[in-house]
Amino acid sequence: MNEKEAYKKHYVAIIGGSISGSEAANLLAESGFRVVVFDMNKLPYGKIEDGLPNWHVNLRNRQIKAIDAKLDHPNIRFIPNTTIGEDIDFLDLVKNWGFSAIILANGAWEDRKLPIPGIEKFLDKELVYQNSFIYWFNHKHEYDYLGKNYFIKDNTVVIGGGLASLDVVKIVMIELVKKQLFLNKGIDVDMFTLEKYGIKQILEEHQVSFEELNLKKAKLVYRRTAKDMPLKTPKDNSKESIELAQKTSEKLLNKYMEKYLFEFVPLSMPVGFTEKNDRLTGVVLQRVVVEDGRVIPQENDFFELKTEMLISSIGSLPKQLNGLEYEYSALKMKHKTDYHVSGFENVFAIGNAVTGKGNIQESKRHGKQMTKIIIDKHLTEDAFEKWLTDLNNEITSKVQNQINTIIFEIAQKPVQPEEIIDKILTKTANIHKRLRYTDYKSWVKQHLPVRLEDELKNKANCKCQ
Ligand SMILES: Cc1cc2nc3c(=O)[nH]c(=O)nc-3n(C[C@H](O)[C@H](O)[C@H](O)COP(=O)(O)OP(=O)(O)OC[C@H]3O[C@@H](n4cnc5c(N)ncnc54)[C@H](O)[C@@H]3O)c2cc1C
């Protein structure tokens, strides 16, 4: 029996079918393994579909095409709409389904909680988290959208500082201006146009002043200053290079604020809130100073920003699954830099599902690279494309190395008896039957949502092509 014939008997489960899951699945499938990919969503595109604001049309489509090419494989069974931890208990999957190995490729979908005691009572009313906010923004135009609905207020406050928070504040202003332009002036401008040319330019073209729109600018609150934002990486560690990079960051943020018309509130951290009749009315901030890179809160130095919509964009963590151990919100691994999940012989984790220290550093590095490229090159789509494509290529090449070792480990394990494999086949076939799933291509074709750019295609002035 050749290697591929021998591997055929091993069934491997992968949780998550996006960048890292699809890469792992394809490598295993190509080596002869049988792979079952579970994804909580109808489609396996993860952050590409739900985290990347939908003005990145070409980038999204290219990444989706690559995922499709990997998952549409005779050795892969894709099981959509199935959340591990809810529809199937994680320990049940590990202990009772009979897989030779389980690979976690479930990314980071849990918003880091805003550290204000009691604030959660306003959740999805006046308090909104970044992941659900971007999900709403990307999908709200779909005719069958049944998710949460958000009504953006013109005194919105965004807490953040990283690149995602710039996307959030940009969405807030684009949505507000788009709506007011239409209501106040009868001018219908699509989101793609506002994003591409910037709000300032579009208002000038239509000879409308911002004041005429009766809007207030959204505020982006950050613990540090504009020059501390990771928008420009210093050339080296010299004082001059660092100072130059900081000055450039400041300049770049100012450009961004000018283009999308928002305000920046530096050196402030959220500590409390005000409310009236059970509704959030403001966020209380404490002034801080930054000394030697450390954020130091100033005693008795508080102020309030009035707001009816607070969006928290302070990072995403892996969603915790019952049965797994976590350390400081990161999955506990057997060894620090390993892909072996602690407590199990046959459970592995890849991609953004592992957010250990090294990974956070990596994210920061990528965050820096991305903002540097995008903003240095005047926020172009091309620069962003390059960054995300490079990052995803890096993720996939890392997955390739990990999978090679995982393949070796799985191959050493005894093959499951026929009746166990039959059980996997029956259970997955039952899910397919319930979902009326026939094959990958047909499923994706049937469930791909209506794209906003397609809806707008025939409209005059749309810059979405
Ligand atoms: C705007 C933007 C900013 C980014 N910034 C950074 C950055 O700063 N640093 C960085 O490292 N990366 C960043 N990324 C990169 C991004 O996270 C990666 O490009 C890539 O999407 C990660 O792939 P993944 O497969 O690990 O995770 P994901 O794309 O998140 O895919 C995980 C998949 O698992 C599925 N899933 C999750 N939980 C379950 C469950 N319980 N059961 C079944 N299925 C489940 C999800 O539906 C999803 O399909 C950014 C991406 C974008 C779009």
Short mmCIF file of C-alpha atoms and ligand atoms in Angstrom, two decimals:
data_model
loop_
_atom_site.label_atom_id
_atom_site.label_comp_id
_atom_site.label_asym_id
_atom_site.label_seq_id
_atom_site.Cartn_x
_atom_site.Cartn_y
_atom_site.Cartn_z
CA MET A 1 0.00 0.00 0.00
CA ASN A 2 1.45 3.39 -0.93
CA GLU A 3 1.36 6.36 1.46
CA LYS A 4 -1.76 7.90 -0.03
CA GLU A 5 -3.59 4.57 0.19
CA ALA A 6 -2.59 4.22 3.85
CA TYR A 7 -3.59 7.81 4.74
CA LYS A 8 -7.02 7.24 3.15
CA LYS A 9 -8.21 5.55 6.31
CA HIS A 10 -7.44 8.52 8.54
CA TYR A 11 -10.25 11.00 9.00
CA VAL A 12 -9.25 14.45 10.20
CA ALA A 13 -11.66 17.16 11.40
CA ILE A 14 -10.89 20.83 10.84
CA ILE A 15 -12.84 23.52 12.68
CA GLY A 16 -13.04 26.56 10.40
CA GLY A 17 -12.67 26.64 6.64
CA SER A 18 -11.14 30.04 5.97
CA ILE A 19 -7.54 31.01 5.14
CA SER A 20 -5.85 28.60 7.51
CA GLY A 21 -8.54 25.86 7.58
CA SER A 22 -8.80 25.60 3.79
CA GLU A 23 -5.03 25.46 3.41
CA ALA A 24 -4.73 22.69 6.01
CA ALA A 25 -7.65 20.77 4.49
CA ASN A 26 -6.20 20.93 1.01
CA LEU A 27 -2.74 19.81 2.08
CA LEU A 28 -4.16 16.87 4.00
CA ALA A 29 -6.53 15.97 1.16
CA GLU A 30 -3.73 16.12 -1.40
CA SER A 31 -1.70 13.77 0.79
CA GLY A 32 -4.54 11.26 0.69
CA PHE A 33 -6.25 11.96 4.04
CA ARG A 34 -10.01 12.27 4.32
CA VAL A 35 -10.96 15.62 5.78
CA VAL A 36 -14.17 16.96 7.30
CA VAL A 37 -14.27 20.77 7.54
CA PHE A 38 -16.86 22.22 9.92
CA ASP A 39 -17.73 25.89 9.64
CA MET A 40 -20.22 27.81 11.75
CA ASN A 41 -21.29 29.87 8.75
CA LYS A 42 -22.96 28.98 5.47
CA LEU A 43 -19.75 29.93 3.71
CA PRO A 44 -16.20 29.24 4.86
CA TYR A 45 -14.63 32.62 4.19
CA GLY A 46 -14.21 33.84 7.80
CA LYS A 47 -12.67 37.30 8.23
CA ILE A 48 -12.50 37.74 4.47
CA GLU A 49 -16.30 37.74 4.22
CA ASP A 50 -17.27 39.19 7.58
CA GLY A 51 -14.30 41.23 8.84
CA LEU A 52 -12.97 42.92 5.73
CA PRO A 53 -15.17 45.96 4.95
CA ASN A 54 -16.97 45.18 1.71
CA TRP A 55 -15.46 48.02 -0.31
CA HIS A 56 -12.47 45.70 -0.89
CA VAL A 57 -14.32 43.95 -3.71
CA ASN A 58 -11.43 42.55 -5.76
CA LEU A 59 -9.36 41.55 -2.79
CA ARG A 60 -12.28 39.71 -1.19
CA ASN A 61 -13.21 37.95 -4.44
CA ARG A 62 -9.65 36.81 -5.09
CA GLN A 63 -9.25 35.41 -1.57
CA ILE A 64 -12.62 33.67 -1.79
CA LYS A 65 -11.66 32.09 -5.10
CA ALA A 66 -8.49 30.72 -3.51
CA ILE A 67 -10.44 29.22 -0.59
CA ASP A 68 -12.95 27.64 -3.00
CA ALA A 69 -10.15 26.11 -5.06
CA LYS A 70 -8.75 24.49 -1.92
CA LEU A 71 -11.99 23.20 -0.41
CA ASP A 72 -13.54 21.84 -3.60
CA HIS A 73 -11.66 18.55 -3.36
CA PRO A 74 -12.95 14.97 -3.51
CA ASN A 75 -11.27 14.13 -0.19
CA ILE A 76 -12.88 17.04 1.66
CA ARG A 77 -16.38 17.05 3.14
CA PHE A 78 -17.49 20.58 3.92
CA ILE A 79 -20.05 20.79 6.74
CA PRO A 80 -21.52 24.30 6.81
CA ASN A 81 -23.77 25.96 9.42
CA THR A 82 -22.31 23.81 12.18
CA THR A 83 -20.80 25.50 15.21
CA ILE A 84 -18.45 23.37 17.25
CA GLY A 85 -19.19 24.16 20.88
CA GLU A 86 -22.88 24.68 20.14
CA ASP A 87 -24.24 22.26 17.54
CA ILE A 88 -21.58 19.69 18.35
CA ASP A 89 -19.84 19.65 21.71
CA PHE A 90 -16.07 19.98 21.30
CA LEU A 91 -15.25 17.06 23.64
CA ASP A 92 -17.88 14.93 21.91
CA LEU A 93 -16.13 15.64 18.61
CA VAL A 94 -12.75 14.70 20.08
CA LYS A 95 -13.81 11.65 22.05
CA ASN A 96 -16.77 10.13 20.27
CA TRP A 97 -16.67 10.93 16.58
CA GLY A 98 -13.57 8.85 15.84
CA PHE A 99 -11.36 11.37 14.03
CA SER A 100 -7.64 10.61 14.01
CA ALA A 101 -6.96 14.30 14.65
CA ILE A 102 -8.80 17.57 15.16
CA ILE A 103 -7.35 20.84 13.90
CA LEU A 104 -8.59 24.15 15.25
CA ALA A 105 -8.59 26.83 12.55
CA ASN A 106 -11.39 28.87 14.06
CA GLY A 107 -9.72 32.29 14.08
CA ALA A 108 -10.41 35.05 16.58
CA TRP A 109 -14.06 36.03 16.78
CA GLU A 110 -14.54 37.16 20.36
CA ASP A 111 -14.34 40.91 20.86
CA ARG A 112 -12.10 41.89 23.76
CA LYS A 113 -14.53 43.21 26.37
CA LEU A 114 -14.55 46.92 27.08
CA PRO A 115 -13.09 47.30 30.61
CA ILE A 116 -15.95 49.40 32.02
CA PRO A 117 -17.86 47.65 34.83
CA GLY A 118 -21.59 47.35 34.08
CA ILE A 119 -21.38 48.61 30.48
CA GLU A 120 -22.52 45.27 29.02
CA LYS A 121 -26.14 46.02 29.92
CA PHE A 122 -26.22 48.34 26.90
CA LEU A 123 -24.94 45.62 24.56
CA ASP A 124 -26.36 45.89 21.05
CA LYS A 125 -28.36 48.93 22.09
CA GLU A 126 -25.98 51.82 22.74
CA LEU A 127 -22.89 49.60 23.01
CA VAL A 128 -21.68 47.82 19.89
CA TYR A 129 -18.63 45.66 19.33
CA GLN A 130 -16.48 45.77 16.21
CA ASN A 131 -17.05 42.21 14.94
CA SER A 132 -20.85 42.46 14.88
CA PHE A 133 -20.64 46.04 13.59
CA ILE A 134 -18.57 45.08 10.52
CA TYR A 135 -20.75 42.01 10.00
CA TRP A 136 -23.83 44.26 9.88
CA PHE A 137 -22.09 46.72 7.57
CA ASN A 138 -21.09 43.97 5.14
CA HIS A 139 -24.42 42.16 5.07
CA LYS A 140 -27.19 44.63 5.80
CA HIS A 141 -28.14 45.08 2.13
CA GLU A 142 -28.88 41.36 1.63
CA TYR A 143 -32.57 40.69 1.09
CA ASP A 144 -32.55 37.78 3.57
CA TYR A 145 -30.39 39.54 6.21
CA LEU A 146 -31.80 38.61 9.61
CA GLY A 147 -28.90 39.75 11.79
CA LYS A 148 -28.63 42.63 14.22
CA ASN A 149 -29.49 46.10 12.95
CA TYR A 150 -27.61 49.17 14.03
CA PHE A 151 -28.73 52.78 13.59
CA ILE A 152 -25.64 54.94 13.64
CA LYS A 153 -25.90 58.07 15.75
CA ASP A 154 -24.15 61.29 14.81
CA ASN A 155 -22.33 61.54 18.13
CA THR A 156 -20.81 58.09 17.96
CA VAL A 157 -17.66 57.40 19.96
CA VAL A 158 -15.26 54.66 18.85
CA ILE A 159 -12.78 53.27 21.36
CA GLY A 160 -9.73 51.85 19.66
CA GLY A 161 -6.45 52.88 18.19
CA GLY A 162 -5.56 49.99 15.90
CA LEU A 163 -6.25 49.75 12.21
CA ALA A 164 -9.65 48.10 12.60
CA SER A 165 -10.85 51.08 14.64
CA LEU A 166 -9.96 53.35 11.72
CA ASP A 167 -12.20 51.17 9.52
CA VAL A 168 -14.97 51.44 12.11
CA VAL A 169 -14.83 55.22 12.41
CA LYS A 170 -14.66 55.48 8.61
CA ILE A 171 -17.80 53.33 8.28
CA VAL A 172 -19.59 55.51 10.85
CA MET A 173 -18.86 58.71 8.93
CA ILE A 174 -19.56 57.20 5.49
CA GLU A 175 -22.95 55.89 6.64
CA LEU A 176 -23.92 59.14 8.36
CA VAL A 177 -22.90 61.41 5.49
CA LYS A 178 -24.48 59.14 2.88
CA LYS A 179 -27.80 59.23 4.72
CA GLN A 180 -27.78 62.98 5.42
CA LEU A 181 -26.72 63.86 1.88
CA PHE A 182 -29.78 62.04 0.66
CA LEU A 183 -32.21 63.30 3.29
CA ASN A 184 -31.04 66.92 3.40
CA LYS A 185 -29.93 67.47 -0.17
CA GLY A 186 -31.53 64.70 -2.21
CA ILE A 187 -28.04 63.62 -3.31
CA ASP A 188 -27.59 59.88 -3.63
CA VAL A 189 -23.93 58.86 -3.34
CA ASP A 190 -22.98 55.21 -2.90
CA MET A 191 -20.67 53.91 -0.21
CA PHE A 192 -17.95 52.88 -2.69
CA THR A 193 -17.64 56.43 -4.01
CA LEU A 194 -17.46 57.98 -0.54
CA GLU A 195 -14.83 55.45 0.51
CA LYS A 196 -12.69 55.82 -2.57
CA TYR A 197 -12.57 59.60 -2.87
CA GLY A 198 -13.15 60.49 0.76
CA ILE A 199 -16.04 62.39 2.29
CA LYS A 200 -14.33 65.77 2.03
CA GLN A 201 -13.83 65.55 -1.73
CA ILE A 202 -17.33 64.28 -2.43
CA LEU A 203 -18.91 67.08 -0.40
CA GLU A 204 -16.78 69.62 -2.28
CA GLU A 205 -17.81 68.13 -5.62
CA HIS A 206 -21.45 68.53 -4.64
CA GLN A 207 -20.78 71.97 -3.14
CA VAL A 208 -22.18 70.93 0.20
CA SER A 209 -20.53 71.98 3.44
CA PHE A 210 -20.30 69.53 6.32
CA GLU A 211 -22.24 72.00 8.51
CA GLU A 212 -25.19 71.86 6.13
CA LEU A 213 -25.57 68.18 6.93
CA ASN A 214 -26.31 68.91 10.60
CA LEU A 215 -23.96 66.20 11.74
CA LYS A 216 -21.38 65.94 14.45
CA LYS A 217 -18.09 64.26 13.71
CA ALA A 218 -17.56 60.81 15.23
CA LYS A 219 -14.76 60.62 17.79
CA LEU A 220 -11.98 58.07 17.92
CA VAL A 221 -10.65 57.70 21.45
CA TYR A 222 -7.13 56.35 21.94
CA ARG A 223 -5.05 55.79 25.07
CA ARG A 224 -1.96 57.21 23.43
CA THR A 225 -1.27 60.06 21.02
CA ALA A 226 -1.43 60.27 17.25
CA LYS A 227 2.32 59.93 17.07
CA ASP A 228 2.11 56.69 19.09
CA MET A 229 -0.24 55.15 16.54
CA PRO A 230 1.52 52.38 14.65
CA LEU A 231 1.15 54.10 11.30
CA LYS A 232 4.81 54.44 10.47
CA THR A 233 7.55 52.03 11.44
CA PRO A 234 10.90 53.60 12.33
CA LYS A 235 13.79 52.68 10.02
CA ASP A 236 15.90 51.65 12.99
CA ASN A 237 16.02 52.10 16.75
CA SER A 238 17.80 55.44 16.73
CA LYS A 239 16.14 58.39 18.46
CA GLU A 240 16.00 60.34 15.18
CA SER A 241 14.29 57.50 13.27
CA ILE A 242 11.76 56.98 16.04
CA GLU A 243 10.94 60.68 16.20
CA LEU A 244 10.64 60.89 12.43
CA ALA A 245 8.29 57.89 12.35
CA GLN A 246 6.18 59.42 15.11
CA LYS A 247 5.89 62.72 13.28
CA THR A 248 4.85 60.89 10.13
CA SER A 249 2.23 58.89 12.04
CA GLU A 250 0.77 62.11 13.34
CA LYS A 251 0.67 63.62 9.86
CA LEU A 252 -0.90 60.51 8.39
CA LEU A 253 -3.63 60.33 10.99
CA ASN A 254 -4.41 64.00 10.35
CA LYS A 255 -4.76 63.26 6.63
CA TYR A 256 -7.09 60.39 7.36
CA MET A 257 -9.21 62.58 9.67
CA GLU A 258 -9.38 65.24 7.00
CA LYS A 259 -10.47 62.78 4.34
CA TYR A 260 -13.19 61.08 6.41
CA LEU A 261 -14.08 63.95 8.77
CA PHE A 262 -13.78 62.42 12.22
CA GLU A 263 -12.16 63.69 15.41
CA PHE A 264 -9.39 62.15 17.44
CA VAL A 265 -9.37 62.13 21.25
CA PRO A 266 -5.89 61.12 22.43
CA LEU A 267 -4.50 60.19 25.86
CA SER A 268 -7.82 59.03 27.26
CA MET A 269 -9.06 55.71 28.49
CA PRO A 270 -12.65 54.65 29.15
CA VAL A 271 -13.47 54.06 32.82
CA GLY A 272 -17.19 54.66 33.24
CA PHE A 273 -20.46 55.75 31.73
CA THR A 274 -23.48 57.96 32.33
CA GLU A 275 -27.06 56.92 31.72
CA LYS A 276 -30.60 58.19 31.77
CA ASN A 277 -33.76 56.07 31.79
CA ASP A 278 -31.67 52.93 31.20
CA ARG A 279 -30.05 54.40 28.12
CA LEU A 280 -26.37 55.16 27.78
CA THR A 281 -25.81 58.91 27.53
CA GLY A 282 -22.05 59.24 27.79
CA VAL A 283 -18.70 57.61 28.29
CA VAL A 284 -16.44 58.74 31.12
CA LEU A 285 -12.78 58.95 30.18
CA GLN A 286 -9.74 59.32 32.36
CA ARG A 287 -6.83 61.40 31.11
CA VAL A 288 -3.50 59.60 30.93
CA VAL A 289 0.10 60.42 30.20
CA VAL A 290 2.56 58.20 28.35
CA GLU A 291 5.93 57.86 30.04
CA ASP A 292 8.60 55.56 28.62
CA GLY A 293 5.91 53.87 26.58
CA ARG A 294 3.73 53.23 29.66
CA VAL A 295 0.21 54.58 29.94
CA ILE A 296 -0.24 56.26 33.33
CA PRO A 297 -3.76 57.32 34.39
CA GLN A 298 -3.93 60.78 35.97
CA GLU A 299 -5.55 60.83 39.38
CA ASN A 300 -8.93 62.57 39.57
CA ASP A 301 -8.69 63.70 35.96
CA PHE A 302 -11.90 62.59 34.29
CA PHE A 303 -14.16 63.97 31.58
CA GLU A 304 -17.30 62.85 29.81
CA LEU A 305 -18.04 62.50 26.12
CA LYS A 306 -21.77 62.56 25.43
CA THR A 307 -22.76 59.67 23.19
CA GLU A 308 -25.68 57.43 22.35
CA MET A 309 -23.52 54.98 20.45
CA LEU A 310 -20.29 53.58 21.75
CA ILE A 311 -18.36 51.22 19.48
CA SER A 312 -15.60 49.20 21.01
CA SER A 313 -12.80 48.17 18.68
CA ILE A 314 -10.07 47.04 21.02
CA GLY A 315 -9.19 43.67 19.53
CA SER A 316 -10.43 40.14 18.83
CA LEU A 317 -9.59 36.99 20.76
CA PRO A 318 -10.21 33.31 20.03
CA LYS A 319 -13.72 32.31 21.09
CA GLN A 320 -13.30 29.85 23.95
CA LEU A 321 -14.54 26.30 23.47
CA ASN A 322 -15.65 24.22 26.45
CA GLY A 323 -13.13 21.49 27.09
CA LEU A 324 -10.07 23.50 26.06
CA GLU A 325 -7.70 25.34 28.37
CA TYR A 326 -6.94 29.02 27.89
CA GLU A 327 -4.23 31.20 29.40
CA TYR A 328 -4.75 34.99 29.35
CA SER A 329 -7.45 34.58 26.68
CA ALA A 330 -5.10 32.57 24.43
CA LEU A 331 -5.39 28.88 23.75
CA LYS A 332 -3.04 26.96 26.02
CA MET A 333 -0.49 25.11 23.95
CA LYS A 334 1.78 22.27 25.04
CA HIS A 335 4.92 24.22 24.33
CA LYS A 336 5.13 27.96 23.87
CA THR A 337 5.59 28.10 20.13
CA ASP A 338 3.85 24.86 19.35
CA TYR A 339 0.67 23.95 17.48
CA HIS A 340 -0.06 21.10 19.94
CA VAL A 341 -3.07 21.99 22.07
CA SER A 342 -2.53 21.36 25.76
CA GLY A 343 -4.32 18.35 27.28
CA PHE A 344 -4.74 16.35 24.06
CA GLU A 345 -2.63 14.05 21.93
CA ASN A 346 -4.51 14.64 18.70
CA VAL A 347 -5.73 18.25 18.82
CA PHE A 348 -3.79 20.93 16.96
CA ALA A 349 -4.32 24.66 16.35
CA ILE A 350 -3.27 26.82 13.41
CA GLY A 351 -3.73 30.35 12.05
CA ASN A 352 -5.37 33.05 14.13
CA ALA A 353 -6.97 30.42 16.42
CA VAL A 354 -3.69 30.48 18.37
CA THR A 355 -3.25 33.85 19.95
CA GLY A 356 -0.33 33.28 22.24
CA LYS A 357 2.31 35.86 22.96
CA GLY A 358 4.29 35.20 19.81
CA ASN A 359 1.16 35.53 17.79
CA ILE A 360 0.20 38.83 19.36
CA GLN A 361 3.66 40.11 18.51
CA GLU A 362 3.15 38.86 15.00
CA SER A 363 -0.21 40.60 14.75
CA LYS A 364 1.35 43.81 15.95
CA ARG A 365 4.07 43.48 13.38
CA HIS A 366 1.52 42.89 10.65
CA GLY A 367 -0.66 45.66 11.99
CA LYS A 368 2.29 48.01 11.71
CA GLN A 369 3.22 46.81 8.25
CA MET A 370 -0.32 47.15 7.03
CA THR A 371 -0.92 50.65 8.33
CA LYS A 372 2.48 51.76 7.13
CA ILE A 373 1.88 50.51 3.61
CA ILE A 374 -1.69 51.66 3.33
CA ILE A 375 -1.32 55.09 4.78
CA ASP A 376 2.15 55.75 3.38
CA LYS A 377 0.78 55.03 -0.05
CA HIS A 378 -2.21 57.24 0.49
CA LEU A 379 -4.61 54.56 1.58
CA THR A 380 -4.73 52.81 -1.77
CA GLU A 381 -6.58 49.58 -2.39
CA ASP A 382 -3.44 48.19 -4.05
CA ALA A 383 -1.35 48.72 -0.93
CA PHE A 384 -3.96 47.11 1.28
CA GLU A 385 -4.31 44.20 -1.14
CA LYS A 386 -0.61 43.64 -1.04
CA TRP A 387 -0.55 43.66 2.73
CA LEU A 388 -3.46 41.25 3.23
CA THR A 389 -2.37 38.95 0.42
CA ASP A 390 1.17 38.81 1.85
CA LEU A 391 -0.19 38.19 5.33
CA ASN A 392 -2.48 35.41 4.16
CA ASN A 393 0.37 33.89 2.14
CA GLU A 394 2.46 34.00 5.28
CA ILE A 395 -0.33 32.33 7.27
CA THR A 396 -0.71 29.61 4.64
CA SER A 397 3.02 28.94 4.41
CA LYS A 398 3.15 28.62 8.19
CA VAL A 399 0.19 26.23 8.00
CA GLN A 400 2.06 24.23 5.34
CA ASN A 401 5.00 23.69 7.69
CA GLN A 402 2.75 22.79 10.60
CA ILE A 403 0.67 20.39 8.52
CA ASN A 404 3.74 18.54 7.29
CA THR A 405 4.60 17.74 10.89
CA ILE A 406 0.98 17.03 11.81
CA ILE A 407 0.74 14.59 8.86
CA PHE A 408 3.74 12.74 10.19
CA GLU A 409 2.15 12.53 13.65
CA ILE A 410 -1.24 11.38 12.41
CA ALA A 411 0.37 8.73 10.23
CA GLN A 412 1.88 7.14 13.36
CA LYS A 413 -1.56 6.76 14.96
CA PRO A 414 -3.58 3.57 14.55
CA VAL A 415 -6.30 3.76 11.91
CA GLN A 416 -9.85 3.77 13.28
CA PRO A 417 -11.93 0.62 12.78
CA GLU A 418 -14.35 0.57 9.82
CA GLU A 419 -17.46 0.91 11.99
CA ILE A 420 -16.12 4.16 13.50
CA ILE A 421 -15.39 5.59 10.07
CA ASP A 422 -18.88 4.56 8.99
CA LYS A 423 -20.25 6.56 11.93
CA ILE A 424 -18.39 9.70 10.76
CA LEU A 425 -19.79 9.20 7.29
CA THR A 426 -23.34 8.68 8.56
CA LYS A 427 -23.26 11.65 10.93
CA THR A 428 -21.88 14.05 8.32
CA ALA A 429 -24.27 12.70 5.68
CA ASN A 430 -27.19 13.36 8.05
CA ILE A 431 -26.11 16.99 8.45
CA HIS A 432 -25.83 17.33 4.68
CA LYS A 433 -29.28 15.84 4.25
CA ARG A 434 -30.80 18.23 6.77
CA LEU A 435 -29.16 21.21 5.05
CA ARG A 436 -29.94 19.88 1.56
CA TYR A 437 -26.25 20.05 0.78
CA THR A 438 -25.18 18.18 -2.31
CA ASP A 439 -21.70 19.32 -3.29
CA TYR A 440 -19.35 22.21 -2.49
CA LYS A 441 -19.70 24.11 -5.77
CA SER A 442 -23.50 24.04 -5.82
CA TRP A 443 -23.72 24.99 -2.13
CA VAL A 444 -21.46 28.01 -2.54
CA LYS A 445 -23.26 29.13 -5.68
CA GLN A 446 -26.59 28.86 -3.94
CA HIS A 447 -25.50 30.69 -0.78
CA LEU A 448 -23.18 33.41 -1.99
CA PRO A 449 -24.92 36.63 -0.92
CA VAL A 450 -26.02 39.36 -3.28
CA ARG A 451 -23.07 41.72 -3.56
CA LEU A 452 -23.65 45.40 -2.98
CA GLU A 453 -21.53 46.32 -5.99
CA ASP A 454 -23.75 44.15 -8.20
CA GLU A 455 -26.86 45.83 -6.86
CA LEU A 456 -25.38 49.24 -7.59
CA LYS A 457 -23.81 48.33 -10.93
CA ASN A 458 -26.43 50.00 -13.01
CA LYS A 459 -26.52 53.14 -10.93
CA ALA A 460 -24.88 56.25 -12.31
CA ASN A 461 -21.81 57.54 -10.44
CA CYS A 462 -21.01 54.26 -8.70
CA LYS A 463 -17.25 53.82 -8.47
CA CYS A 464 -17.62 50.20 -7.42
CA GLN A 465 -16.19 48.59 -10.54
C1 LIG B 1 -9.41 44.26 8.06
C2 LIG B 1 -8.51 43.15 8.50
C3 LIG B 1 -7.55 43.39 9.46
C4 LIG B 1 -6.70 42.39 9.89
N1 LIG B 1 -5.76 42.64 10.83
C5 LIG B 1 -4.93 41.66 11.25
C6 LIG B 1 -3.91 41.90 12.19
O1 LIG B 1 -3.74 43.00 12.67
N2 LIG B 1 -3.12 40.86 12.57
C7 LIG B 1 -3.26 39.61 12.05
O2 LIG B 1 -2.53 38.69 12.42
N3 LIG B 1 -4.22 39.37 11.16
C8 LIG B 1 -5.04 40.35 10.73
N4 LIG B 1 -5.98 40.12 9.77
C9 LIG B 1 -5.84 38.89 9.07
C10 LIG B 1 -6.91 37.89 9.09
O3 LIG B 1 -7.35 37.63 10.37
C11 LIG B 1 -6.28 36.74 8.34
O4 LIG B 1 -6.01 37.24 7.06
C12 LIG B 1 -7.11 35.52 8.14
O5 LIG B 1 -8.46 35.83 7.87
C13 LIG B 1 -7.03 34.60 9.32
O6 LIG B 1 -7.47 33.37 8.87
P1 LIG B 1 -7.96 32.24 9.82
O7 LIG B 1 -8.37 31.13 8.90
O8 LIG B 1 -6.93 31.94 10.83
O9 LIG B 1 -9.20 32.85 10.59
P2 LIG B 1 -10.63 33.37 10.12
O10 LIG B 1 -10.60 34.05 8.82
O11 LIG B 1 -11.18 34.11 11.27
O12 LIG B 1 -11.46 32.01 9.92
C14 LIG B 1 -11.94 31.21 10.97
C15 LIG B 1 -13.09 30.34 10.44
O13 LIG B 1 -13.52 29.49 11.49
C16 LIG B 1 -14.94 29.50 11.55
N5 LIG B 1 -15.31 29.22 12.95
C17 LIG B 1 -15.01 29.97 14.03
N6 LIG B 1 -15.47 29.38 15.15
C18 LIG B 1 -16.06 28.23 14.78
C19 LIG B 1 -16.72 27.17 15.49
N7 LIG B 1 -16.85 27.19 16.82
N8 LIG B 1 -17.24 26.13 14.80
C20 LIG B 1 -17.12 26.11 13.44
N9 LIG B 1 -16.50 27.07 12.73
C21 LIG B 1 -15.97 28.11 13.38
C22 LIG B 1 -15.34 30.88 11.06
O14 LIG B 1 -16.65 30.91 10.56
C23 LIG B 1 -14.29 31.14 9.98
O15 LIG B 1 -14.72 30.71 8.72
C24 LIG B 1 -6.84 41.10 9.33
C25 LIG B 1 -7.81 40.86 8.37
C26 LIG B 1 -8.63 41.86 7.94
C27 LIG B 1 -9.65 41.54 6.91
#
